[in-house]
Amino acid sequence: MSTAIRSGTAATSPRPPHAPHVIPLRRLLSDVRRGGALGFLDSAGRQSQGSITRMNVGPFRPFLVTHPRDLEHVLRAHAENYPRGAAMWSALGRLTGGGIGGEGNQWQASREILQSAFSARYLAAMSEQMITSVSGAVDDLGTRVGPGRPIDAGLEMTRMVQRVINPVFFGNLVPDEEGDRLGAAIATAMGSLLWRMAMPFVPHRVPMPGDRAFHRSTRTVNEILRPVITAARKGPRDGDDVVTRLLNGTGAGGESLTDEQICDDIVALFVAGSESSAIALTWVWVALAQNPEVYARVQEEVDRVVGGGRPRREHIRQLTYTNQMLNEVLRIYSVGWAVPRMATADDVIGGVPIPAGSTLVISPYLTHRVEDVWERPLEFDPDRFTRERVRARHPLAYLPFGDGGHQCLGQHFFSQEASLIVATLLTRYRVGLHGAPVEPRLSLTLQPRESVELELVPR
């Protein structure tokens, strides 16, 4: 690799003060006209190439921070100066509340409660349940597979993810069909917030596109979750599911969590763990179809490790190349493509003055394409994630799950879930794309522009 530096702060001296690279408004508008939002983002990345860049979007002038050494400053060394206080989080907070999706003491309390639910010990204990859930979901998929009957990858990956997370979140309190309805309502509510995120200055009393869908969807969420929480409160509270853990936990002041707080935390976990996981798994099949040599190596490993039966617990760690492939999918197709932060006090990052009140945009999508960190960054190469090459890179060169105090709790859960889904499908089917090549688009997440259709041929 082009860099063998493990720690940005230990290996670099302070850079002299200088103004940021600036992308003028006319250039931004030209990029948007030519390539849409994704074209603009790609152009910003090519122009900045890791340098701190200011984007002049009228009165909105955020700093783009993409180099690992600067991310270390923001997310680790001076994280207290850069909370999640920008427009995106304000709008999203209407859905996810102030617990695990927020900041401050209540966020810390929720995180401490939930960390144990995603620990390595808990995932090991849950592996058999996950294997059973995935196998059942693939059995169910088999009823919809046939010659000339392509499947919708996004829909089917969502179903599989829901089958896995449903018992983890709710134990046996929510039937699969209700879990699907809950996931769909949360996804709709998320999508409806796009206008509010884009124009946070508009008062809530002023109607905007998406408002009706948001209110309708959140009513559905409450109709499903509130009775579940009530039933769990009356139960023995001796389970390992997320609802039980939240009921047994305490808030920032030592008090029990309210139904509203529990509901908010579950919704926040759904946002992070359901829709994002399903999108990432959809991109897996696109990447394998576009890189047949990678597909062949993954298939060979699955056949060698798993054989013709269903995966077992010990297979998860043995699927080394499969997990490297999943990591590379998350690098190329960074589902959470941008994360804003707010500077609460004046600061200097890499020699660039950052005034208090400035918005910083952290973009994993662009960090994963910085050329002095990643060789041939646009090439799909799972061998980037061999143990030796990972150790040689800056720890913040790769951040599909974020970093710092707000790093996603579910990263190991996703890795286990995704490897089981890929391995189970590949033991039973040859999977290929049906139809035209798939292009990405930017929304709240990096999604396929059109529905991804797959052809599954029994092996």
CSV table of C-alpha atoms in Angstrom, one decimal:
chain,number,residue,atom,x,y,z
A,1,MET,CA,0.0,0.0,0.0
A,2,SER,CA,1.0,3.6,-0.4
A,3,THR,CA,1.0,4.3,3.3
A,4,ALA,CA,2.4,2.3,6.2
A,5,ILE,CA,1.6,4.8,8.9
A,6,ARG,CA,-0.5,3.4,11.7
A,7,SER,CA,-1.1,6.6,13.7
A,8,GLY,CA,-1.6,9.9,12.1
A,9,THR,CA,-0.8,11.9,15.2
A,10,ALA,CA,2.4,10.1,16.0
A,11,ALA,CA,3.9,10.2,12.5
A,12,THR,CA,3.1,13.7,11.2
A,13,SER,CA,4.3,17.1,12.4
A,14,PRO,CA,1.9,20.1,12.7
A,15,ARG,CA,1.2,21.6,9.3
A,16,PRO,CA,1.6,25.4,8.9
A,17,PRO,CA,-1.5,27.5,8.9
A,18,HIS,CA,-3.2,27.8,5.6
A,19,ALA,CA,-6.6,28.5,4.0
A,20,PRO,CA,-8.7,25.5,3.0
A,21,HIS,CA,-9.1,24.5,-0.6
A,22,VAL,CA,-12.3,26.1,-1.8
A,23,ILE,CA,-14.8,24.7,-4.3
A,24,PRO,CA,-16.8,27.7,-5.6
A,25,LEU,CA,-20.6,27.7,-6.0
A,26,ARG,CA,-20.5,27.8,-9.8
A,27,ARG,CA,-18.3,24.7,-9.9
A,28,LEU,CA,-20.7,22.9,-7.5
A,29,LEU,CA,-23.7,23.8,-9.7
A,30,SER,CA,-21.9,22.7,-12.8
A,31,ASP,CA,-21.1,19.3,-11.2
A,32,VAL,CA,-24.7,18.8,-10.1
A,33,ARG,CA,-26.0,19.6,-13.6
A,34,ARG,CA,-23.6,17.1,-15.2
A,35,GLY,CA,-23.8,14.2,-12.7
A,36,GLY,CA,-26.4,14.9,-10.1
A,37,ALA,CA,-25.7,14.6,-6.4
A,38,LEU,CA,-23.3,11.7,-6.8
A,39,GLY,CA,-21.4,13.4,-9.6
A,40,PHE,CA,-21.0,16.4,-7.4
A,41,LEU,CA,-19.7,14.3,-4.5
A,42,ASP,CA,-17.2,12.5,-6.8
A,43,SER,CA,-16.0,15.8,-8.2
A,44,ALA,CA,-15.5,17.2,-4.7
A,45,GLY,CA,-13.5,14.2,-3.8
A,46,ARG,CA,-11.3,14.4,-6.9
A,47,GLN,CA,-10.6,18.1,-6.2
A,48,SER,CA,-9.9,17.8,-2.5
A,49,GLN,CA,-8.0,14.4,-2.5
A,50,GLY,CA,-7.8,14.4,1.2
A,51,SER,CA,-7.2,18.2,1.8
A,52,ILE,CA,-9.6,20.1,4.0
A,53,THR,CA,-12.0,21.7,1.5
A,54,ARG,CA,-14.7,24.4,1.9
A,55,MET,CA,-17.7,24.1,-0.3
A,56,ASN,CA,-19.5,27.4,-1.0
A,57,VAL,CA,-23.2,26.5,-1.2
A,58,GLY,CA,-24.6,29.9,-0.8
A,59,PRO,CA,-24.9,30.7,2.9
A,60,PHE,CA,-24.1,27.1,3.7
A,61,ARG,CA,-20.3,26.7,3.6
A,62,PRO,CA,-19.3,23.4,5.2
A,63,PHE,CA,-15.8,22.0,5.5
A,64,LEU,CA,-15.2,18.6,3.8
A,65,VAL,CA,-12.9,16.5,6.0
A,66,THR,CA,-11.8,13.2,4.4
A,67,HIS,CA,-8.1,12.4,5.2
A,68,PRO,CA,-7.6,9.9,8.0
A,69,ARG,CA,-5.1,12.1,9.9
A,70,ASP,CA,-7.7,14.9,10.0
A,71,LEU,CA,-10.5,12.5,10.9
A,72,GLU,CA,-8.4,11.3,13.8
A,73,HIS,CA,-8.4,14.9,15.1
A,74,VAL,CA,-12.2,15.3,14.8
A,75,LEU,CA,-13.4,11.8,15.8
A,76,ARG,CA,-10.8,10.9,18.5
A,77,ALA,CA,-8.4,13.6,19.7
A,78,HIS,CA,-10.9,16.4,19.9
A,79,ALA,CA,-14.3,14.6,19.6
A,80,GLU,CA,-15.8,16.7,22.4
A,81,ASN,CA,-15.6,19.7,20.1
A,82,TYR,CA,-17.5,18.0,17.3
A,83,PRO,CA,-20.9,16.7,18.4
A,84,ARG,CA,-23.6,15.6,16.1
A,85,GLY,CA,-25.4,18.9,16.0
A,86,ALA,CA,-26.0,19.6,12.3
A,87,ALA,CA,-29.3,19.7,10.3
A,88,MET,CA,-29.3,16.0,9.5
A,89,TRP,CA,-29.3,15.0,13.2
A,90,SER,CA,-31.9,17.6,14.1
A,91,ALA,CA,-34.3,16.2,11.5
A,92,LEU,CA,-33.5,12.6,12.2
A,93,GLY,CA,-34.0,13.1,15.9
A,94,ARG,CA,-37.8,13.5,15.2
A,95,LEU,CA,-37.7,9.8,14.4
A,96,THR,CA,-34.9,8.3,16.6
A,97,GLY,CA,-35.2,10.5,19.7
A,98,GLY,CA,-32.5,11.5,22.1
A,99,GLY,CA,-31.2,8.1,23.3
A,100,ILE,CA,-28.9,6.0,21.2
A,101,GLY,CA,-29.6,8.3,18.3
A,102,GLY,CA,-28.8,11.5,20.2
A,103,GLU,CA,-26.1,13.1,22.3
A,104,GLY,CA,-25.3,13.7,25.9
A,105,ASN,CA,-26.1,11.8,29.1
A,106,GLN,CA,-29.1,9.9,27.7
A,107,TRP,CA,-27.1,8.8,24.7
A,108,GLN,CA,-24.4,7.5,27.0
A,109,ALA,CA,-26.9,5.6,29.2
A,110,SER,CA,-28.6,4.0,26.1
A,111,ARG,CA,-25.2,3.0,24.7
A,112,GLU,CA,-24.1,1.4,27.9
A,113,ILE,CA,-27.3,-0.6,28.1
A,114,LEU,CA,-27.1,-1.7,24.4
A,115,GLN,CA,-23.3,-2.5,24.2
A,116,SER,CA,-23.8,-5.8,25.8
A,117,ALA,CA,-26.4,-6.8,23.3
A,118,PHE,CA,-23.8,-6.5,20.5
A,119,SER,CA,-20.8,-7.9,22.3
A,120,ALA,CA,-18.7,-10.7,20.9
A,121,ARG,CA,-19.9,-13.0,23.7
A,122,TYR,CA,-23.6,-12.2,23.0
A,123,LEU,CA,-23.1,-12.7,19.2
A,124,ALA,CA,-21.4,-16.1,19.8
A,125,ALA,CA,-24.4,-17.1,22.0
A,126,MET,CA,-26.8,-15.9,19.3
A,127,SER,CA,-25.0,-17.6,16.4
A,128,GLU,CA,-27.3,-20.7,16.3
A,129,GLN,CA,-30.4,-18.5,16.4
A,130,MET,CA,-29.0,-16.4,13.5
A,131,ILE,CA,-28.2,-19.5,11.5
A,132,THR,CA,-31.7,-20.8,12.0
A,133,SER,CA,-33.2,-17.5,11.1
A,134,VAL,CA,-31.1,-17.2,7.9
A,135,SER,CA,-31.8,-20.8,6.9
A,136,GLY,CA,-35.6,-20.2,7.4
A,137,ALA,CA,-35.5,-17.0,5.4
A,138,VAL,CA,-33.7,-18.8,2.5
A,139,ASP,CA,-36.2,-21.7,2.7
A,140,ASP,CA,-39.0,-19.1,2.4
A,141,LEU,CA,-37.2,-17.4,-0.6
A,142,GLY,CA,-37.2,-20.8,-2.3
A,143,THR,CA,-41.0,-20.6,-2.7
A,144,ARG,CA,-40.6,-17.5,-4.9
A,145,VAL,CA,-37.7,-18.7,-7.0
A,146,GLY,CA,-38.1,-20.3,-10.4
A,147,PRO,CA,-37.1,-20.1,-14.1
A,148,GLY,CA,-37.9,-16.7,-15.5
A,149,ARG,CA,-38.9,-15.4,-12.0
A,150,PRO,CA,-36.2,-12.9,-11.0
A,151,ILE,CA,-36.3,-11.6,-7.4
A,152,ASP,CA,-36.1,-8.1,-6.1
A,153,ALA,CA,-32.7,-8.1,-4.2
A,154,GLY,CA,-33.6,-5.1,-2.0
A,155,LEU,CA,-36.9,-6.6,-0.9
A,156,GLU,CA,-35.5,-10.1,-0.3
A,157,MET,CA,-32.4,-8.9,1.6
A,158,THR,CA,-34.7,-6.7,3.8
A,159,ARG,CA,-36.8,-9.8,4.6
A,160,MET,CA,-33.7,-11.8,5.5
A,161,VAL,CA,-32.3,-9.1,7.7
A,162,GLN,CA,-35.6,-8.7,9.4
A,163,ARG,CA,-35.8,-12.4,10.1
A,164,VAL,CA,-32.4,-12.2,11.8
A,165,ILE,CA,-32.9,-9.1,13.9
A,166,ASN,CA,-36.5,-9.8,14.9
A,167,PRO,CA,-35.7,-12.4,17.7
A,168,VAL,CA,-32.6,-10.4,18.7
A,169,PHE,CA,-34.7,-7.3,19.2
A,170,PHE,CA,-38.0,-8.7,20.4
A,171,GLY,CA,-37.5,-12.3,21.5
A,172,ASN,CA,-40.8,-14.0,20.6
A,173,LEU,CA,-43.1,-11.0,21.1
A,174,VAL,CA,-43.3,-9.9,17.4
A,175,PRO,CA,-44.4,-12.2,14.6
A,176,ASP,CA,-42.4,-12.0,11.4
A,177,GLU,CA,-45.2,-10.3,9.5
A,178,GLU,CA,-45.4,-7.5,12.1
A,179,GLY,CA,-41.6,-7.1,12.1
A,180,ASP,CA,-41.8,-6.6,8.3
A,181,ARG,CA,-44.5,-4.0,8.7
A,182,LEU,CA,-42.5,-2.2,11.4
A,183,GLY,CA,-39.4,-2.2,9.2
A,184,ALA,CA,-41.3,-0.9,6.2
A,185,ALA,CA,-42.9,1.9,8.3
A,186,ILE,CA,-39.5,3.0,9.7
A,187,ALA,CA,-38.0,3.0,6.2
A,188,THR,CA,-40.8,5.1,4.9
A,189,ALA,CA,-40.4,7.6,7.8
A,190,MET,CA,-36.7,7.8,7.1
A,191,GLY,CA,-37.2,8.5,3.4
A,192,SER,CA,-39.8,11.2,4.2
A,193,LEU,CA,-37.3,13.2,6.2
A,194,LEU,CA,-35.1,14.1,3.2
A,195,TRP,CA,-36.7,17.5,2.6
A,196,ARG,CA,-36.5,18.4,6.3
A,197,MET,CA,-32.8,17.5,6.3
A,198,ALA,CA,-32.2,19.5,3.2
A,199,MET,CA,-34.0,22.6,4.4
A,200,PRO,CA,-33.7,22.6,8.2
A,201,PHE,CA,-34.5,26.3,8.5
A,202,VAL,CA,-38.2,25.7,7.5
A,203,PRO,CA,-40.4,25.7,10.7
A,204,HIS,CA,-42.2,22.5,11.5
A,205,ARG,CA,-45.5,24.4,11.3
A,206,VAL,CA,-44.9,24.9,7.5
A,207,PRO,CA,-46.0,21.8,5.6
A,208,MET,CA,-43.3,20.2,3.4
A,209,PRO,CA,-43.2,17.1,1.1
A,210,GLY,CA,-42.9,14.0,3.1
A,211,ASP,CA,-44.6,15.3,6.3
A,212,ARG,CA,-47.8,13.3,5.8
A,213,ALA,CA,-45.9,10.1,5.1
A,214,PHE,CA,-43.7,10.7,8.2
A,215,HIS,CA,-46.7,11.1,10.5
A,216,ARG,CA,-48.6,8.2,9.0
A,217,SER,CA,-45.5,5.9,9.3
A,218,THR,CA,-44.7,7.0,12.9
A,219,ARG,CA,-48.3,6.2,13.9
A,220,THR,CA,-47.8,2.7,12.5
A,221,VAL,CA,-44.5,2.4,14.4
A,222,ASN,CA,-46.2,3.3,17.7
A,223,GLU,CA,-49.2,1.0,17.0
A,224,ILE,CA,-46.7,-1.9,16.7
A,225,LEU,CA,-44.1,-1.1,19.3
A,226,ARG,CA,-46.1,0.3,22.3
A,227,PRO,CA,-48.1,-2.9,22.9
A,228,VAL,CA,-44.9,-4.9,22.6
A,229,ILE,CA,-43.2,-2.8,25.3
A,230,THR,CA,-46.3,-3.0,27.5
A,231,ALA,CA,-46.4,-6.8,27.2
A,232,ALA,CA,-42.7,-7.0,27.9
A,233,ARG,CA,-43.1,-4.9,31.1
A,234,LYS,CA,-45.6,-7.3,32.4
A,235,GLY,CA,-43.4,-10.3,31.6
A,236,PRO,CA,-40.6,-12.0,33.5
A,237,ARG,CA,-37.9,-9.7,32.0
A,238,ASP,CA,-35.4,-12.6,32.0
A,239,GLY,CA,-34.7,-12.6,28.2
A,240,ASP,CA,-31.6,-11.5,26.3
A,241,ASP,CA,-33.5,-9.5,23.6
A,242,VAL,CA,-33.0,-5.8,23.2
A,243,VAL,CA,-36.4,-4.8,24.5
A,244,THR,CA,-35.8,-6.7,27.8
A,245,ARG,CA,-32.3,-5.1,28.1
A,246,LEU,CA,-33.8,-1.7,27.7
A,247,LEU,CA,-36.5,-2.4,30.3
A,248,ASN,CA,-34.0,-3.6,32.8
A,249,GLY,CA,-31.6,-0.7,32.1
A,250,THR,CA,-31.6,2.8,33.6
A,251,GLY,CA,-31.5,6.3,32.2
A,252,ALA,CA,-29.0,9.1,32.8
A,253,GLY,CA,-30.4,9.8,36.2
A,254,GLY,CA,-30.7,6.2,37.3
A,255,GLU,CA,-34.4,6.0,36.5
A,256,SER,CA,-36.1,3.3,34.4
A,257,LEU,CA,-36.5,4.2,30.8
A,258,THR,CA,-39.9,5.3,29.7
A,259,ASP,CA,-41.9,3.6,26.9
A,260,GLU,CA,-41.1,6.5,24.6
A,261,GLN,CA,-37.3,6.2,25.3
A,262,ILE,CA,-37.4,2.5,24.6
A,263,CYS,CA,-39.4,3.0,21.4
A,264,ASP,CA,-36.9,5.7,20.2
A,265,ASP,CA,-33.9,3.4,20.9
A,266,ILE,CA,-35.5,0.5,19.0
A,267,VAL,CA,-36.3,2.7,16.0
A,268,ALA,CA,-32.8,4.1,16.0
A,269,LEU,CA,-31.4,0.5,16.0
A,270,PHE,CA,-33.7,-0.4,13.1
A,271,VAL,CA,-32.5,2.6,11.1
A,272,ALA,CA,-28.9,1.5,11.6
A,273,GLY,CA,-29.4,-2.2,11.5
A,274,SER,CA,-32.2,-3.0,9.1
A,275,GLU,CA,-32.3,-0.7,6.1
A,276,SER,CA,-28.5,-0.1,5.9
A,277,SER,CA,-27.7,-3.8,6.2
A,278,ALA,CA,-30.2,-4.7,3.5
A,279,ILE,CA,-28.8,-2.0,1.1
A,280,ALA,CA,-25.2,-3.3,1.8
A,281,LEU,CA,-26.3,-6.9,1.1
A,282,THR,CA,-27.9,-5.8,-2.1
A,283,TRP,CA,-24.6,-4.2,-3.2
A,284,VAL,CA,-22.9,-7.5,-2.4
A,285,TRP,CA,-24.7,-9.2,-5.3
A,286,VAL,CA,-24.0,-6.3,-7.7
A,287,ALA,CA,-20.3,-6.4,-6.8
A,288,LEU,CA,-20.1,-10.2,-7.2
A,289,ALA,CA,-21.8,-10.1,-10.6
A,290,GLN,CA,-19.5,-7.3,-11.8
A,291,ASN,CA,-16.4,-9.2,-10.6
A,292,PRO,CA,-16.7,-12.8,-11.6
A,293,GLU,CA,-13.2,-13.7,-10.4
A,294,VAL,CA,-14.1,-12.5,-6.9
A,295,TYR,CA,-17.4,-14.5,-7.1
A,296,ALA,CA,-15.5,-17.6,-8.0
A,297,ARG,CA,-13.1,-17.2,-5.0
A,298,VAL,CA,-16.0,-16.6,-2.6
A,299,GLN,CA,-17.9,-19.6,-4.0
A,300,GLU,CA,-14.8,-21.9,-3.7
A,301,GLU,CA,-14.4,-20.8,-0.1
A,302,VAL,CA,-18.1,-21.4,0.8
A,303,ASP,CA,-18.0,-24.9,-0.9
A,304,ARG,CA,-14.7,-25.8,0.9
A,305,VAL,CA,-15.7,-24.5,4.4
A,306,VAL,CA,-19.5,-25.1,4.5
A,307,GLY,CA,-19.9,-27.9,2.0
A,308,GLY,CA,-23.5,-28.7,1.0
A,309,GLY,CA,-25.2,-28.3,4.4
A,310,ARG,CA,-26.2,-25.2,6.3
A,311,PRO,CA,-23.4,-23.1,7.9
A,312,ARG,CA,-22.3,-23.8,11.4
A,313,ARG,CA,-21.0,-21.5,14.1
A,314,GLU,CA,-17.4,-22.4,13.5
A,315,HIS,CA,-17.7,-21.6,9.8
A,316,ILE,CA,-18.2,-17.9,10.4
A,317,ARG,CA,-14.5,-17.3,11.3
A,318,GLN,CA,-13.3,-19.6,8.6
A,319,LEU,CA,-15.0,-17.6,5.8
A,320,THR,CA,-11.9,-15.3,5.6
A,321,TYR,CA,-12.2,-14.2,1.9
A,322,THR,CA,-15.9,-13.9,2.1
A,323,ASN,CA,-15.5,-11.4,5.0
A,324,GLN,CA,-12.8,-9.6,3.0
A,325,MET,CA,-15.3,-9.3,0.1
A,326,LEU,CA,-17.9,-7.8,2.5
A,327,ASN,CA,-15.4,-5.3,3.8
A,328,GLU,CA,-14.6,-4.2,0.2
A,329,VAL,CA,-18.3,-3.9,-0.6
A,330,LEU,CA,-18.6,-1.5,2.3
A,331,ARG,CA,-15.6,0.5,1.1
A,332,ILE,CA,-16.8,0.9,-2.4
A,333,TYR,CA,-20.5,1.3,-1.6
A,334,SER,CA,-20.4,3.3,1.6
A,335,VAL,CA,-24.1,3.1,2.5
A,336,GLY,CA,-23.7,5.9,5.1
A,337,TRP,CA,-21.9,8.2,2.6
A,338,ALA,CA,-21.7,11.4,4.7
A,339,VAL,CA,-21.9,12.3,8.4
A,340,PRO,CA,-22.1,16.0,9.6
A,341,ARG,CA,-20.5,17.3,12.7
A,342,MET,CA,-20.6,20.8,14.3
A,343,ALA,CA,-17.6,22.7,15.7
A,344,THR,CA,-18.6,24.1,19.1
A,345,ALA,CA,-15.3,26.1,19.6
A,346,ASP,CA,-12.7,27.6,17.3
A,347,ASP,CA,-10.1,25.0,16.3
A,348,VAL,CA,-7.4,24.3,13.8
A,349,ILE,CA,-7.3,21.1,11.8
A,350,GLY,CA,-4.2,20.3,9.8
A,351,GLY,CA,-3.3,24.0,9.7
A,352,VAL,CA,-6.8,25.1,8.6
A,353,PRO,CA,-8.7,27.4,11.0
A,354,ILE,CA,-12.2,26.1,11.8
A,355,PRO,CA,-14.5,28.7,13.3
A,356,ALA,CA,-17.0,27.8,16.0
A,357,GLY,CA,-20.4,27.0,14.6
A,358,SER,CA,-18.9,25.5,11.4
A,359,THR,CA,-20.4,22.4,9.9
A,360,LEU,CA,-17.9,19.6,9.0
A,361,VAL,CA,-18.9,16.9,6.5
A,362,ILE,CA,-17.2,13.6,7.1
A,363,SER,CA,-17.7,11.3,4.1
A,364,PRO,CA,-16.6,7.7,4.3
A,365,TYR,CA,-17.4,7.4,0.6
A,366,LEU,CA,-14.7,9.9,-0.2
A,367,THR,CA,-12.2,8.8,2.5
A,368,HIS,CA,-12.4,5.3,0.9
A,369,ARG,CA,-11.3,6.9,-2.4
A,370,VAL,CA,-8.3,9.1,-1.2
A,371,GLU,CA,-5.5,8.0,-3.5
A,372,ASP,CA,-2.6,8.5,-1.2
A,373,VAL,CA,-4.3,6.0,1.2
A,374,TRP,CA,-5.8,3.5,-1.2
A,375,GLU,CA,-4.1,2.2,-4.3
A,376,ARG,CA,-6.4,2.1,-7.3
A,377,PRO,CA,-9.3,3.1,-5.1
A,378,LEU,CA,-12.0,2.5,-7.7
A,379,GLU,CA,-10.9,-1.1,-8.3
A,380,PHE,CA,-12.8,-3.8,-6.4
A,381,ASP,CA,-10.1,-5.8,-4.5
A,382,PRO,CA,-11.0,-7.8,-1.4
A,383,ASP,CA,-7.3,-8.6,-0.9
A,384,ARG,CA,-7.0,-5.0,0.5
A,385,PHE,CA,-8.4,-6.6,3.7
A,386,THR,CA,-5.8,-9.2,4.4
A,387,ARG,CA,-4.7,-8.9,8.0
A,388,GLU,CA,-1.3,-7.6,7.0
A,389,ARG,CA,-2.6,-4.8,4.8
A,390,VAL,CA,-5.2,-3.7,7.3
A,391,ARG,CA,-2.5,-3.4,10.0
A,392,ALA,CA,-0.4,-1.2,7.6
A,393,ARG,CA,-3.2,1.4,7.0
A,394,HIS,CA,-4.2,4.3,9.2
A,395,PRO,CA,-7.0,3.1,11.5
A,396,LEU,CA,-9.3,5.8,10.1
A,397,ALA,CA,-8.7,5.0,6.5
A,398,TYR,CA,-11.7,2.7,6.6
A,399,LEU,CA,-14.8,3.8,8.5
A,400,PRO,CA,-18.0,2.3,7.1
A,401,PHE,CA,-19.4,2.1,10.7
A,402,GLY,CA,-18.1,5.5,11.8
A,403,ASP,CA,-15.6,5.9,14.6
A,404,GLY,CA,-15.2,7.4,18.0
A,405,GLY,CA,-18.0,7.4,20.7
A,406,HIS,CA,-20.7,7.1,18.1
A,407,GLN,CA,-19.3,4.2,16.2
A,408,CYS,CA,-22.0,1.8,15.2
A,409,LEU,CA,-22.7,-0.8,17.8
A,410,GLY,CA,-23.8,-3.4,15.2
A,411,GLN,CA,-20.7,-3.7,13.0
A,412,HIS,CA,-19.8,-7.2,14.3
A,413,PHE,CA,-23.5,-8.2,14.1
A,414,PHE,CA,-23.6,-7.1,10.5
A,415,SER,CA,-20.4,-9.1,9.7
A,416,GLN,CA,-21.8,-12.3,11.2
A,417,GLU,CA,-25.3,-11.8,9.7
A,418,ALA,CA,-24.0,-10.9,6.2
A,419,SER,CA,-21.5,-13.8,6.0
A,420,LEU,CA,-24.2,-16.3,7.0
A,421,ILE,CA,-26.6,-14.9,4.4
A,422,VAL,CA,-24.0,-15.0,1.6
A,423,ALA,CA,-22.8,-18.5,2.5
A,424,THR,CA,-26.3,-19.9,2.9
A,425,LEU,CA,-27.5,-18.5,-0.5
A,426,LEU,CA,-24.3,-19.7,-2.3
A,427,THR,CA,-24.7,-23.2,-0.9
A,428,ARG,CA,-28.0,-23.5,-2.6
A,429,TYR,CA,-28.0,-21.2,-5.7
A,430,ARG,CA,-25.9,-19.6,-8.4
A,431,VAL,CA,-26.8,-15.9,-8.2
A,432,GLY,CA,-26.6,-13.5,-11.1
A,433,LEU,CA,-27.9,-10.1,-12.1
A,434,HIS,CA,-31.0,-9.9,-14.3
A,435,GLY,CA,-31.3,-6.9,-16.5
A,436,ALA,CA,-29.2,-3.7,-17.0
A,437,PRO,CA,-26.1,-2.8,-15.1
A,438,VAL,CA,-26.8,-1.2,-11.7
A,439,GLU,CA,-25.8,2.4,-11.0
A,440,PRO,CA,-25.7,4.1,-7.5
A,441,ARG,CA,-27.6,7.2,-6.5
A,442,LEU,CA,-27.4,9.4,-3.4
A,443,SER,CA,-30.3,9.7,-1.0
A,444,LEU,CA,-30.0,9.5,2.7
A,445,THR,CA,-28.0,6.4,1.9
A,446,LEU,CA,-26.0,5.2,-1.1
A,447,GLN,CA,-28.6,3.1,-2.9
A,448,PRO,CA,-29.0,1.4,-6.3
A,449,ARG,CA,-30.7,3.8,-8.8
A,450,GLU,CA,-33.2,1.1,-9.8
A,451,SER,CA,-34.4,-2.1,-8.3
A,452,VAL,CA,-31.8,-4.8,-8.4
A,453,GLU,CA,-33.2,-8.0,-9.9
A,454,LEU,CA,-31.4,-11.3,-9.3
A,455,GLU,CA,-31.7,-14.7,-11.0
A,456,LEU,CA,-31.3,-17.6,-8.7
A,457,VAL,CA,-30.5,-21.0,-10.2
A,458,PRO,CA,-30.5,-24.0,-7.9
A,459,ARG,CA,-27.2,-25.8,-7.6
